[in-house]
mmCIF file of C-alpha atoms and ligand atoms in Angstrom:
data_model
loop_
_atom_site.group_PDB
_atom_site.id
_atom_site.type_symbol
_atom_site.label_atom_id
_atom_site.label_comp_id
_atom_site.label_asym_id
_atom_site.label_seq_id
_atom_site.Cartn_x
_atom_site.Cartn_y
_atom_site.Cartn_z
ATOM 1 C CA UNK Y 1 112.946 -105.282 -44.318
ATOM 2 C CA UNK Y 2 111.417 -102.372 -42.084
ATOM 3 C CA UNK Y 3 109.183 -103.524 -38.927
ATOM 4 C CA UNK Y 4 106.404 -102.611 -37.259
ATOM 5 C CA UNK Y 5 107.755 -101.770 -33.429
ATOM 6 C CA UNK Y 6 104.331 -101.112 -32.046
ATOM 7 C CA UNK Y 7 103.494 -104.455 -32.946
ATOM 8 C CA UNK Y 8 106.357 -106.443 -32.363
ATOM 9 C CA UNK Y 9 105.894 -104.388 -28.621
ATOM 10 C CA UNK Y 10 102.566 -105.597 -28.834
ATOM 11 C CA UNK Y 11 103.204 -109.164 -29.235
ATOM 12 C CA UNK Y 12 105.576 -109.227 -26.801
ATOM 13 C CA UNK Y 13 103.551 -107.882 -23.895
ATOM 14 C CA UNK Y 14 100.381 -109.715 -25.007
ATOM 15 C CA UNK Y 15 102.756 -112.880 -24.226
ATOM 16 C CA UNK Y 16 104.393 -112.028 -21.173
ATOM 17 C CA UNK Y 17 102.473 -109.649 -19.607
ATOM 18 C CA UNK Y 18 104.111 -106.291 -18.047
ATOM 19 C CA UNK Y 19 107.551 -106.417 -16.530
ATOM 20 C CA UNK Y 20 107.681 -103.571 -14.170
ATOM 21 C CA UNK Y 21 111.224 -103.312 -13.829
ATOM 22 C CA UNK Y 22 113.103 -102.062 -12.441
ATOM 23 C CA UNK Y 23 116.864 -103.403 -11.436
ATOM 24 C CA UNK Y 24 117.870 -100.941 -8.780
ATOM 25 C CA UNK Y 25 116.204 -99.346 -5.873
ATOM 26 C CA UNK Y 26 117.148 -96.046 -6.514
ATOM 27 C CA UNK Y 27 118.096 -93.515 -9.278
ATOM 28 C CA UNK Y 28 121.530 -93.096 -7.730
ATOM 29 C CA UNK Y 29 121.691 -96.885 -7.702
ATOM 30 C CA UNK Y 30 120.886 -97.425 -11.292
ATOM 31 C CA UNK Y 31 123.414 -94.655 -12.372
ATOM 32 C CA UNK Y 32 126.318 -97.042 -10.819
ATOM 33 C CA UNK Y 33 124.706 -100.213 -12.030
ATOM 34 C CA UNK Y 34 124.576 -98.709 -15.691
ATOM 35 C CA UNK Y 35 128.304 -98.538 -15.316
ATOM 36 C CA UNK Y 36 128.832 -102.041 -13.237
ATOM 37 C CA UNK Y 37 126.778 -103.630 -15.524
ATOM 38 C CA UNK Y 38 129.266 -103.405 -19.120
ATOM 39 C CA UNK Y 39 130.521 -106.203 -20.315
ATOM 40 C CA UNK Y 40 128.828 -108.182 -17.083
ATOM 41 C CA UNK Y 41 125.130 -109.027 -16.168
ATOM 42 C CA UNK Y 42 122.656 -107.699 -13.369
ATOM 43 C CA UNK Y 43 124.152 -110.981 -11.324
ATOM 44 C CA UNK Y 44 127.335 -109.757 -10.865
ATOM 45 C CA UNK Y 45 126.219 -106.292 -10.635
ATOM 46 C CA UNK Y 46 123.816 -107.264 -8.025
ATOM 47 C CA UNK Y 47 126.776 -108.732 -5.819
ATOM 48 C CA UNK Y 48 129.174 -105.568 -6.465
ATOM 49 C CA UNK Y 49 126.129 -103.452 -5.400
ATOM 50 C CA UNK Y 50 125.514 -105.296 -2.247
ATOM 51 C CA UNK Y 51 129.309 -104.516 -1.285
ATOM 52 C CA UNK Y 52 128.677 -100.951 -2.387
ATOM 53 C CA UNK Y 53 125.494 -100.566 -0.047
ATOM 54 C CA UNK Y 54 127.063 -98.723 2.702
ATOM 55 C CA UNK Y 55 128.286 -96.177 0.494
ATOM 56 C CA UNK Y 56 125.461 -95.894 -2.165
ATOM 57 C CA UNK Y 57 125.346 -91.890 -1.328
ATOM 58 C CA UNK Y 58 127.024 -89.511 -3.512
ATOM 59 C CA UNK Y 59 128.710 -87.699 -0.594
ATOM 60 C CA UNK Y 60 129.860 -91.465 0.234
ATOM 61 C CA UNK Y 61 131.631 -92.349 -3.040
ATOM 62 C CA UNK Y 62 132.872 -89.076 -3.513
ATOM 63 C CA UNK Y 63 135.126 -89.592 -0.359
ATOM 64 C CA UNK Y 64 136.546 -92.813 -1.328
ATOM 65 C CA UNK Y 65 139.688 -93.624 -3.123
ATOM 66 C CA UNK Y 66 139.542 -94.909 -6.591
ATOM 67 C CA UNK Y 67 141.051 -98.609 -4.832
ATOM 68 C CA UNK Y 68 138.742 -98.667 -2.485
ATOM 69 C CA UNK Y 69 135.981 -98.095 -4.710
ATOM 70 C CA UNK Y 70 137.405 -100.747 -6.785
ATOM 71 C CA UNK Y 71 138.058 -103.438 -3.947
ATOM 72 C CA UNK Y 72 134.376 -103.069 -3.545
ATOM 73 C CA UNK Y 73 133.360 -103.579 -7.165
ATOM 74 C CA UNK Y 74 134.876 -106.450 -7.534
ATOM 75 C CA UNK Y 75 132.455 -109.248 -8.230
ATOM 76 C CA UNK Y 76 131.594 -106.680 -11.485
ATOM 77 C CA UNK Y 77 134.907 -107.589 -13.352
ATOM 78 C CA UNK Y 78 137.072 -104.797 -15.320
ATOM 79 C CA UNK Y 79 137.188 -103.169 -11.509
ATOM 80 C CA UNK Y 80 140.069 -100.747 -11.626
ATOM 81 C CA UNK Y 81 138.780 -99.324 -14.800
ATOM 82 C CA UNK Y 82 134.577 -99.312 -13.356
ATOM 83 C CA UNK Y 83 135.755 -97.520 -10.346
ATOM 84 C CA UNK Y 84 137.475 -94.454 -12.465
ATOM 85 C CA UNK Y 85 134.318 -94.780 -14.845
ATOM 86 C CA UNK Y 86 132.717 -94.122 -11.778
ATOM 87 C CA UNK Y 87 134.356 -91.554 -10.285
ATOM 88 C CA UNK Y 88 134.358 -89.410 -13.520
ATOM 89 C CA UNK Y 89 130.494 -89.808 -13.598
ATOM 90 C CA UNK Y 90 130.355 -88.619 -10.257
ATOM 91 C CA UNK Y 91 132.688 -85.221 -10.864
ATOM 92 C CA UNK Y 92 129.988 -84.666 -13.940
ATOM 93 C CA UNK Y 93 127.434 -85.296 -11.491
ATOM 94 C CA UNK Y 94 128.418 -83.073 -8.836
ATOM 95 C CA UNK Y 95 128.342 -79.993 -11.359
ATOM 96 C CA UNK Y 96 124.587 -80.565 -10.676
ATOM 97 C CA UNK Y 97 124.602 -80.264 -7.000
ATOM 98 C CA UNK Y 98 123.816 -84.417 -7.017
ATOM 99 C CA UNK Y 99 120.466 -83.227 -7.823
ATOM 100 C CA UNK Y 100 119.053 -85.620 -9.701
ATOM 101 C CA UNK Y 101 115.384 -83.797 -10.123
ATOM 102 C CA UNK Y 102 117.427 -80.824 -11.669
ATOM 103 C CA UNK Y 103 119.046 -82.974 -14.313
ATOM 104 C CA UNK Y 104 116.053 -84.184 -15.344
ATOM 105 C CA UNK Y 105 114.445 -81.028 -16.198
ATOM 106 C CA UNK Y 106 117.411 -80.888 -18.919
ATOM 107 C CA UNK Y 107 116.654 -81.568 -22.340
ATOM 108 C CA UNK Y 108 116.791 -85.251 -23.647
ATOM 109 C CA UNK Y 109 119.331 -84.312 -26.156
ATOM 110 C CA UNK Y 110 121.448 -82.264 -24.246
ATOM 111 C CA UNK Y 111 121.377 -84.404 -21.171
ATOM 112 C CA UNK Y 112 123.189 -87.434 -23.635
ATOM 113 C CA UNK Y 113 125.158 -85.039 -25.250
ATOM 114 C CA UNK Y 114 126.404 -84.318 -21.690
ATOM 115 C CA UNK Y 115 126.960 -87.987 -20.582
ATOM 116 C CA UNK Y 116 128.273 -89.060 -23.794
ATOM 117 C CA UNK Y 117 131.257 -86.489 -22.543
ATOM 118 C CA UNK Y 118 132.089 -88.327 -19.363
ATOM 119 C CA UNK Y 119 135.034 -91.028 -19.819
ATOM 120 C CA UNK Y 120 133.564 -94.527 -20.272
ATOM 121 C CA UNK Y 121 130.067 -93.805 -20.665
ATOM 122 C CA UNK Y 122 129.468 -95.205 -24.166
ATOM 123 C CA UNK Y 123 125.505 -94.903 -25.963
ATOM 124 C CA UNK Y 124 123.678 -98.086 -23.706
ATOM 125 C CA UNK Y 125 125.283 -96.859 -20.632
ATOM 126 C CA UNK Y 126 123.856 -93.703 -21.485
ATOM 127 C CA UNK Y 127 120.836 -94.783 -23.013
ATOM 128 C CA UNK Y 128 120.399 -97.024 -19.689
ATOM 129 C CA UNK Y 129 120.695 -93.816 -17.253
ATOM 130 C CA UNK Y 130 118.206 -91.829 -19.487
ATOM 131 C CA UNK Y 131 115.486 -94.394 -19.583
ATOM 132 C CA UNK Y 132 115.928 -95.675 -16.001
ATOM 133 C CA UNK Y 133 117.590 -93.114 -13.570
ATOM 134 C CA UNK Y 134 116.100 -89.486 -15.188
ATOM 135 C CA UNK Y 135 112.985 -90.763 -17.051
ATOM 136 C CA UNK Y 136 113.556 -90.049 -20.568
ATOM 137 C CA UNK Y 137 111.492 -92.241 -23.197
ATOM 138 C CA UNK Y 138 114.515 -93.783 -25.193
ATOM 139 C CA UNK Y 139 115.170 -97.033 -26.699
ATOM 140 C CA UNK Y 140 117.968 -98.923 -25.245
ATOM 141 C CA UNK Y 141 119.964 -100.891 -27.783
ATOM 142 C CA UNK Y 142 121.825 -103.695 -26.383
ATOM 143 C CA UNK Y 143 123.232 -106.814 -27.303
ATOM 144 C CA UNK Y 144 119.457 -108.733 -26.430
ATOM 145 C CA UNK Y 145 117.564 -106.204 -29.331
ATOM 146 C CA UNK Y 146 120.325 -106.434 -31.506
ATOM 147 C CA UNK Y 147 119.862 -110.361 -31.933
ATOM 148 C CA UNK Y 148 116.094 -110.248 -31.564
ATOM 149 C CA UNK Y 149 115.962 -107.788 -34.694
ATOM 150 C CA UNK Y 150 118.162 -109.322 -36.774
ATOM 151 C CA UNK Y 151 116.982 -112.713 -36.267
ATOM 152 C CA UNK Y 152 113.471 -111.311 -37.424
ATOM 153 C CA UNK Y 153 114.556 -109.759 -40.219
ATOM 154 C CA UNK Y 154 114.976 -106.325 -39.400
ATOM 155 C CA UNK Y 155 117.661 -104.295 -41.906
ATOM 156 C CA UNK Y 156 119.977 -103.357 -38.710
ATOM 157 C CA UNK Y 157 121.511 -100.006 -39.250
ATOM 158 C CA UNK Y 158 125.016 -99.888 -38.508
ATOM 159 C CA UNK Y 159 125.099 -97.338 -36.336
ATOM 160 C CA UNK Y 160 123.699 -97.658 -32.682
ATOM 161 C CA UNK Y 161 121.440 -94.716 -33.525
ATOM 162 C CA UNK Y 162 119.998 -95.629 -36.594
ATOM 163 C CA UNK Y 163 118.377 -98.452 -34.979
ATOM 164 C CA UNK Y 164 117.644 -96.305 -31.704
ATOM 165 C CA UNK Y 165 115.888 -93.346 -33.951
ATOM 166 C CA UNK Y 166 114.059 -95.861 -36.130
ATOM 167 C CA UNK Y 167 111.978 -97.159 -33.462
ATOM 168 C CA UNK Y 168 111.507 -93.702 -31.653
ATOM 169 C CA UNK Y 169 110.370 -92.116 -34.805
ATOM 170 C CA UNK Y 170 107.500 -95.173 -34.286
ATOM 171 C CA UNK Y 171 106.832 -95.309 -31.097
ATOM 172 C CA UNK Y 172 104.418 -92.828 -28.869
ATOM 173 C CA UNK Y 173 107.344 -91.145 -26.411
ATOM 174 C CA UNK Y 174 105.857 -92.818 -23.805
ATOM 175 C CA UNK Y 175 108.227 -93.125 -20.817
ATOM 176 C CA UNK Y 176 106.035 -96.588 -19.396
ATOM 177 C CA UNK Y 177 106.453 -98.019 -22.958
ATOM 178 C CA UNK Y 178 110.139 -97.654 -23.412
ATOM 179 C CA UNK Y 179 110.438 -98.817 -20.118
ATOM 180 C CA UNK Y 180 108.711 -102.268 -20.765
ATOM 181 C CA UNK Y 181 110.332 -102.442 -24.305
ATOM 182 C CA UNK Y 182 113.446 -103.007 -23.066
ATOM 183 C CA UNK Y 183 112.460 -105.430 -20.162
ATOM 184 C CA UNK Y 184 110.166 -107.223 -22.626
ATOM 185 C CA UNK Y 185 113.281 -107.890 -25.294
ATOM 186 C CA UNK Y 186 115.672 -109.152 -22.150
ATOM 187 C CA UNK Y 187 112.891 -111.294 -21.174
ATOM 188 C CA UNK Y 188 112.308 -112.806 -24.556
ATOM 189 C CA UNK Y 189 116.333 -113.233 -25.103
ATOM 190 C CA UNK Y 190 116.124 -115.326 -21.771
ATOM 191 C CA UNK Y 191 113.237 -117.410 -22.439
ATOM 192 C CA UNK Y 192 113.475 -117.924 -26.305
ATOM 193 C CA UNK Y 193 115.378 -115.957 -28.382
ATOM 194 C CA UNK Y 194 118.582 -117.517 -26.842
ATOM 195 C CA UNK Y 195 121.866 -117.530 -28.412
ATOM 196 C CA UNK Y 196 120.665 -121.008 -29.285
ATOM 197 C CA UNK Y 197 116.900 -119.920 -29.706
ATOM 198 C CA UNK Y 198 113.731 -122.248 -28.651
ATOM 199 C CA UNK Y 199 111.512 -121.560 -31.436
ATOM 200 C CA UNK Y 200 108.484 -123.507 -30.670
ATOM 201 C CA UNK Y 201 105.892 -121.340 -29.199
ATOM 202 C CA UNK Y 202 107.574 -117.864 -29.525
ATOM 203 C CA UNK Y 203 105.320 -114.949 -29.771
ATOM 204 C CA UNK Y 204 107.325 -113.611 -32.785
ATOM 205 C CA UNK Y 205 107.322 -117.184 -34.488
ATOM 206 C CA UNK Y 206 104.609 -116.170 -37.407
ATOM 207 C CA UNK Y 207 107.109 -112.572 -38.038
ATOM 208 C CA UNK Y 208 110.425 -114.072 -37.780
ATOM 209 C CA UNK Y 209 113.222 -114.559 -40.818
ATOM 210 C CA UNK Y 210 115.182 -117.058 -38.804
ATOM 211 C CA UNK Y 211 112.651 -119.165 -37.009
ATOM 212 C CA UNK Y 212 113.625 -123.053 -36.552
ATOM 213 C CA UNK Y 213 110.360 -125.092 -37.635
HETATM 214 S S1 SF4 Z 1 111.195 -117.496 -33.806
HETATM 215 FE FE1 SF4 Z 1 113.111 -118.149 -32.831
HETATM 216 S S2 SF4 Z 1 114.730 -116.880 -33.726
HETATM 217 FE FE2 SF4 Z 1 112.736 -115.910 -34.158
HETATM 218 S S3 SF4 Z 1 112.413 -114.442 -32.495
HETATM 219 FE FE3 SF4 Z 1 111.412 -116.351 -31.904
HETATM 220 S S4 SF4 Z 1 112.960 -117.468 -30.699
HETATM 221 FE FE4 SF4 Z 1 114.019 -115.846 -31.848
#
């Protein structure tokens, strides 16, 4: 079964409210929590970042060694292999003069083409630095969507981009509403749609396949 993403969006946001997020306080910050953040949560990320603080520059990171990068990314798990994740995104970042207003200028498509190139920066990492760090309106498909989706009946492509392109050939490319999407289906995974979901009173109740009466 196809859905309606505008309204599932709307349903969502009708129920609770905007999100406004935003889980970094800088562009440069959300590039290295997109890359923290695999296989971990914000949590961990937040801890690793807090470590990371003194350094959060480019010019900073660039000077340190990949085991001192990873001593301070610890709390993030998979360390030693984050820290040369890291690193490599910052050699492709430093072909841009750490400029992160030029990069945006950069096509969409080109831009992801471009990260998709650096080692161990798969699709969400890159969908995550699109949306959040250089403002490009893109759907992020994660593990939250994923369930969401399927649980409501949604035919999920196999590939990550079927599902990515079916709701962008829906949606209006707004950058505000992509933005919310994707805080709106991580807030919905946390307060019902849970691996073990809480049915009663969901916003999506009267749409969804898998609903527990
Ligand atoms: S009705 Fe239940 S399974 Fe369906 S979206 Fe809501 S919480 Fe998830």
């Amino acid at each position: 079964m196809q859905q309606n993403f505008q309204s599932i969006y709307e349903k969502l946001y009708e129920y609770y409210g905007p999100q406004n997020w935003w889980p970094a306080d800088s562009p440069f910050e959300m590039m290295i929590g997109s890359i923290l953040v695999q296989n971990t949560n914000w949590k961990n990320v937040d801890k690793a970042l807090l470590q990371l603080r003194p350094y959060l520059r480019p010019e900073l990171i660039e000077e340190l060694s990949i085991d001192e990068l990873a001593q301070l990314i610890r709390s993030s798990g998979y360390f030693n292999i984050k820290a040369k994740r890291i690193k490599a995104f910052m050699n492709w970042f430093k072909r841009y003069h750490y400029n992160i207003e030029e990069i945006k200028k950069m096509d969409s498509n080109q831009l992801r083409y471009e990260l998709l190139k650096v080692n161990g920066i798969g699709k969400e990492t890159a969908d995550v630095m699109l949306l959040y760090a250089f403002d490009k309106p893109i759907f992020v498909v994660d593990a939250y969507a994923r369930r969401i989706f399927y649980r409501i009946g949604y035919d999920m492509p196999t590939a990550y981009d079927g599902f990515r392109l079916d709701v962008e050939k829906q949606l209006p490319s707004h950058l505000q509403q992509y933005n919310e999407y994707h805080a709106l289906l991580v807030e919905h995974a946390k307060v019902h749609c849970k691996s073990s979901p809480i049915c009663k009173g969901c916003p999506l109740h009267s749409i969804c396949d898998q609903r527990l009466e």
